[in-house]
């Protein structure tokens, strides 16, 4: 158990819908990262937050957004969902200045 | 150009034998870090080992060691005494740059190698 929690574990929804994925980092970790894992794109970095502020953006679609709250949990919002958004979404956290990122169990999103 | 290349889509090893999983990387940044993660069929990503670009010694963590050859830009993972539970997908990843505090430490991943340990 990495100490990073993600909910829900599985999510099935229809095209055009909006969903919110939630992540709680390890205790004391200020950085949260979101990654998407799909069969065709592999593991890709989406976005990073540090202590409530956005720090870096990767291959994140405009339909996707995220935020980190004062209690350091983070949410990834996916809207106008398409079939191609079906993937495993990971949240990872790290302690400031420390290299290792610890991953949560992931949320498997299926868009039908 | 791909930043992380894992050329072995699949590897087989006999239980109790050692196996090397290949990883080459591409960066012009003098400061970077290399990571290996394991992803079993259950899906979670498990951190295994880390090597910094300025580290003089190869990293080791239990049965895992990282064969770091800087000039060749390779960071191969060696698993000694393979166990059935080692069967999983293994990903090599890189972090470029050295920041401070909460600076960007995003990871770039390779496509992975599926390791199967045979009894």
mmCIF file of N, CA, C and O in Angstrom, chain A residues 33 35 97-101, chain B residues 3-4 25 27 29-35 50-55 92-99 103-109:
data_model
loop_
_atom_site.group_PDB
_atom_site.id
_atom_site.type_symbol
_atom_site.label_atom_id
_atom_site.label_comp_id
_atom_site.label_asym_id
_atom_site.label_seq_id
_atom_site.Cartn_x
_atom_site.Cartn_y
_atom_site.Cartn_z
ATOM 1 N N UNK A 33 0.489 14.390 -8.815
ATOM 2 C CA UNK A 33 0.613 14.247 -10.263
ATOM 3 C C UNK A 33 -0.540 13.379 -10.757
ATOM 4 O O UNK A 33 -0.910 12.410 -10.098
ATOM 5 N N UNK A 35 -1.631 10.973 -14.085
ATOM 6 C CA UNK A 35 -1.164 10.270 -15.274
ATOM 7 C C UNK A 35 -2.329 9.499 -15.879
ATOM 8 O O UNK A 35 -3.233 9.046 -15.183
ATOM 9 N N UNK A 97 11.002 17.955 -3.027
ATOM 10 C CA UNK A 97 12.442 17.758 -3.100
ATOM 11 C C UNK A 97 12.880 16.314 -3.091
ATOM 12 O O UNK A 97 14.055 16.017 -3.198
ATOM 13 N N UNK A 98 11.935 15.397 -3.009
ATOM 14 C CA UNK A 98 12.264 13.975 -3.031
ATOM 15 C C UNK A 98 11.853 13.415 -4.383
ATOM 16 O O UNK A 98 10.841 13.788 -4.939
ATOM 17 N N UNK A 99 12.644 12.497 -4.899
ATOM 18 C CA UNK A 99 12.401 12.053 -6.257
ATOM 19 C C UNK A 99 11.257 11.068 -6.427
ATOM 20 O O UNK A 99 10.532 11.131 -7.395
ATOM 21 N N UNK A 100 11.151 10.123 -5.500
ATOM 22 C CA UNK A 100 10.210 9.034 -5.742
ATOM 23 C C UNK A 100 8.778 9.521 -5.755
ATOM 24 O O UNK A 100 8.365 10.314 -4.908
ATOM 25 N N UNK A 101 8.018 9.058 -6.734
ATOM 26 C CA UNK A 101 6.584 9.298 -6.772
ATOM 27 C C UNK A 101 5.890 7.989 -6.425
ATOM 28 O O UNK A 101 6.219 6.938 -6.981
ATOM 29 N N UNK B 3 11.984 9.508 -25.513
ATOM 30 C CA UNK B 3 12.922 9.814 -24.444
ATOM 31 C C UNK B 3 13.317 8.552 -23.691
ATOM 32 O O UNK B 3 14.414 8.493 -23.149
ATOM 33 N N UNK B 4 12.422 7.604 -23.596
ATOM 34 C CA UNK B 4 12.704 6.351 -22.915
ATOM 35 C C UNK B 4 12.363 5.209 -23.876
ATOM 36 O O UNK B 4 11.243 5.155 -24.404
ATOM 37 N N UNK B 25 17.760 5.891 -22.608
ATOM 38 C CA UNK B 25 17.089 7.169 -22.448
ATOM 39 C C UNK B 25 17.786 8.233 -23.281
ATOM 40 O O UNK B 25 18.921 8.063 -23.717
ATOM 41 N N UNK B 27 18.339 12.423 -23.221
ATOM 42 C CA UNK B 27 18.173 13.741 -22.622
ATOM 43 C C UNK B 27 19.446 14.530 -22.811
ATOM 44 O O UNK B 27 20.544 13.958 -22.870
ATOM 45 N N UNK B 29 19.772 17.149 -20.686
ATOM 46 C CA UNK B 29 19.860 17.769 -19.361
ATOM 47 C C UNK B 29 20.916 17.028 -18.544
ATOM 48 O O UNK B 29 20.882 15.800 -18.480
ATOM 49 N N UNK B 30 21.861 17.736 -17.927
ATOM 50 C CA UNK B 30 22.884 17.036 -17.145
ATOM 51 C C UNK B 30 22.340 16.459 -15.837
ATOM 52 O O UNK B 30 22.943 15.562 -15.246
ATOM 53 N N UNK B 31 21.207 16.974 -15.401
ATOM 54 C CA UNK B 31 20.617 16.498 -14.157
ATOM 55 C C UNK B 31 19.320 15.767 -14.463
ATOM 56 O O UNK B 31 18.386 16.350 -15.018
ATOM 57 N N UNK B 32 19.266 14.503 -14.112
ATOM 58 C CA UNK B 32 18.055 13.724 -14.372
ATOM 59 C C UNK B 32 18.019 12.536 -13.425
ATOM 60 O O UNK B 32 19.008 12.238 -12.731
ATOM 61 N N UNK B 33 16.888 11.906 -13.384
ATOM 62 C CA UNK B 33 16.735 10.721 -12.543
ATOM 63 C C UNK B 33 16.072 9.617 -13.337
ATOM 64 O O UNK B 33 15.255 9.885 -14.221
ATOM 65 N N UNK B 34 16.421 8.414 -13.015
ATOM 66 C CA UNK B 34 15.867 7.251 -13.707
ATOM 67 C C UNK B 34 15.191 6.339 -12.687
ATOM 68 O O UNK B 34 15.697 6.127 -11.588
ATOM 69 N N UNK B 35 14.041 5.838 -13.069
ATOM 70 C CA UNK B 35 13.208 5.061 -12.160
ATOM 71 C C UNK B 35 12.768 3.770 -12.848
ATOM 72 O O UNK B 35 12.616 3.725 -14.071
ATOM 73 N N UNK B 50 15.588 3.812 -7.880
ATOM 74 C CA UNK B 50 15.896 5.124 -8.439
ATOM 75 C C UNK B 50 17.413 5.297 -8.583
ATOM 76 O O UNK B 50 18.187 4.856 -7.714
ATOM 77 N N UNK B 51 17.800 5.951 -9.680
ATOM 78 C CA UNK B 51 19.208 6.285 -9.912
ATOM 79 C C UNK B 51 19.291 7.740 -10.355
ATOM 80 O O UNK B 51 18.647 8.128 -11.335
ATOM 81 N N UNK B 52 20.085 8.540 -9.669
ATOM 82 C CA UNK B 52 20.288 9.919 -10.067
ATOM 83 C C UNK B 52 21.471 10.021 -11.017
ATOM 84 O O UNK B 52 22.412 9.231 -10.959
ATOM 85 N N UNK B 53 21.434 11.031 -11.866
ATOM 86 C CA UNK B 53 22.483 11.146 -12.888
ATOM 87 C C UNK B 53 23.853 11.422 -12.291
ATOM 88 O O UNK B 53 24.880 11.141 -12.916
ATOM 89 N N UNK B 54 23.887 11.959 -11.085
ATOM 90 C CA UNK B 54 25.176 12.263 -10.463
ATOM 91 C C UNK B 54 25.629 11.187 -9.485
ATOM 92 O O UNK B 54 26.689 11.293 -8.875
ATOM 93 N N UNK B 55 24.793 10.162 -9.338
ATOM 94 C CA UNK B 55 25.154 9.089 -8.402
ATOM 95 C C UNK B 55 26.324 8.297 -8.966
ATOM 96 O O UNK B 55 26.302 7.877 -10.122
ATOM 97 N N UNK B 92 10.348 1.662 -17.233
ATOM 98 C CA UNK B 92 11.453 2.567 -16.975
ATOM 99 C C UNK B 92 10.933 3.991 -17.159
ATOM 100 O O UNK B 92 10.102 4.238 -18.058
ATOM 101 N N UNK B 93 11.374 4.906 -16.319
ATOM 102 C CA UNK B 93 10.899 6.285 -16.414
ATOM 103 C C UNK B 93 12.038 7.242 -16.117
ATOM 104 O O UNK B 93 13.018 6.888 -15.453
ATOM 105 N N UNK B 94 11.895 8.468 -16.604
ATOM 106 C CA UNK B 94 12.926 9.492 -16.406
ATOM 107 C C UNK B 94 12.309 10.786 -15.939
ATOM 108 O O UNK B 94 11.226 11.183 -16.410
ATOM 109 N N UNK B 95 13.013 11.442 -15.038
ATOM 110 C CA UNK B 95 12.692 12.786 -14.607
ATOM 111 C C UNK B 95 13.853 13.660 -15.042
ATOM 112 O O UNK B 95 15.004 13.357 -14.736
ATOM 113 N N UNK B 96 13.559 14.736 -15.769
ATOM 114 C CA UNK B 96 14.617 15.622 -16.229
ATOM 115 C C UNK B 96 14.670 16.873 -15.385
ATOM 116 O O UNK B 96 13.650 17.385 -14.939
ATOM 117 N N UNK B 97 15.875 17.383 -15.199
ATOM 118 C CA UNK B 97 16.036 18.624 -14.474
ATOM 119 C C UNK B 97 16.130 18.399 -12.982
ATOM 120 O O UNK B 97 15.752 17.363 -12.457
ATOM 121 N N UNK B 98 16.627 19.402 -12.319
ATOM 122 C CA UNK B 98 16.712 19.353 -10.858
ATOM 123 C C UNK B 98 16.048 20.611 -10.353
ATOM 124 O O UNK B 98 16.449 21.705 -10.650
ATOM 125 N N UNK B 99 15.010 20.424 -9.631
ATOM 126 C CA UNK B 99 14.321 21.587 -9.093
ATOM 127 C C UNK B 99 14.457 21.650 -7.601
ATOM 128 O O UNK B 99 15.175 20.870 -7.002
ATOM 129 N N UNK B 103 9.149 21.898 -7.449
ATOM 130 C CA UNK B 103 9.352 22.025 -8.886
ATOM 131 C C UNK B 103 8.934 20.763 -9.603
ATOM 132 O O UNK B 103 8.835 19.697 -9.029
ATOM 133 N N UNK B 104 8.763 20.925 -10.878
ATOM 134 C CA UNK B 104 8.203 19.871 -11.700
ATOM 135 C C UNK B 104 9.076 18.632 -11.716
ATOM 136 O O UNK B 104 10.225 18.668 -12.126
ATOM 137 N N UNK B 105 8.553 17.545 -11.280
ATOM 138 C CA UNK B 105 9.254 16.268 -11.327
ATOM 139 C C UNK B 105 8.484 15.260 -12.158
ATOM 140 O O UNK B 105 8.482 14.087 -11.878
ATOM 141 N N UNK B 106 7.829 15.718 -13.204
ATOM 142 C CA UNK B 106 7.020 14.800 -13.989
ATOM 143 C C UNK B 106 7.894 13.683 -14.558
ATOM 144 O O UNK B 106 9.063 13.872 -14.874
ATOM 145 N N UNK B 107 7.306 12.522 -14.667
ATOM 146 C CA UNK B 107 8.003 11.353 -15.189
ATOM 147 C C UNK B 107 7.567 11.068 -16.622
ATOM 148 O O UNK B 107 6.389 11.186 -16.957
ATOM 149 N N UNK B 108 8.546 10.696 -17.438
ATOM 150 C CA UNK B 108 8.287 10.219 -18.798
ATOM 151 C C UNK B 108 8.560 8.728 -18.804
ATOM 152 O O UNK B 108 9.650 8.295 -18.414
ATOM 153 N N UNK B 109 7.589 7.954 -19.242
ATOM 154 C CA UNK B 109 7.675 6.499 -19.160
ATOM 155 C C UNK B 109 7.979 5.866 -20.508
ATOM 156 O O UNK B 109 7.579 6.385 -21.559
#
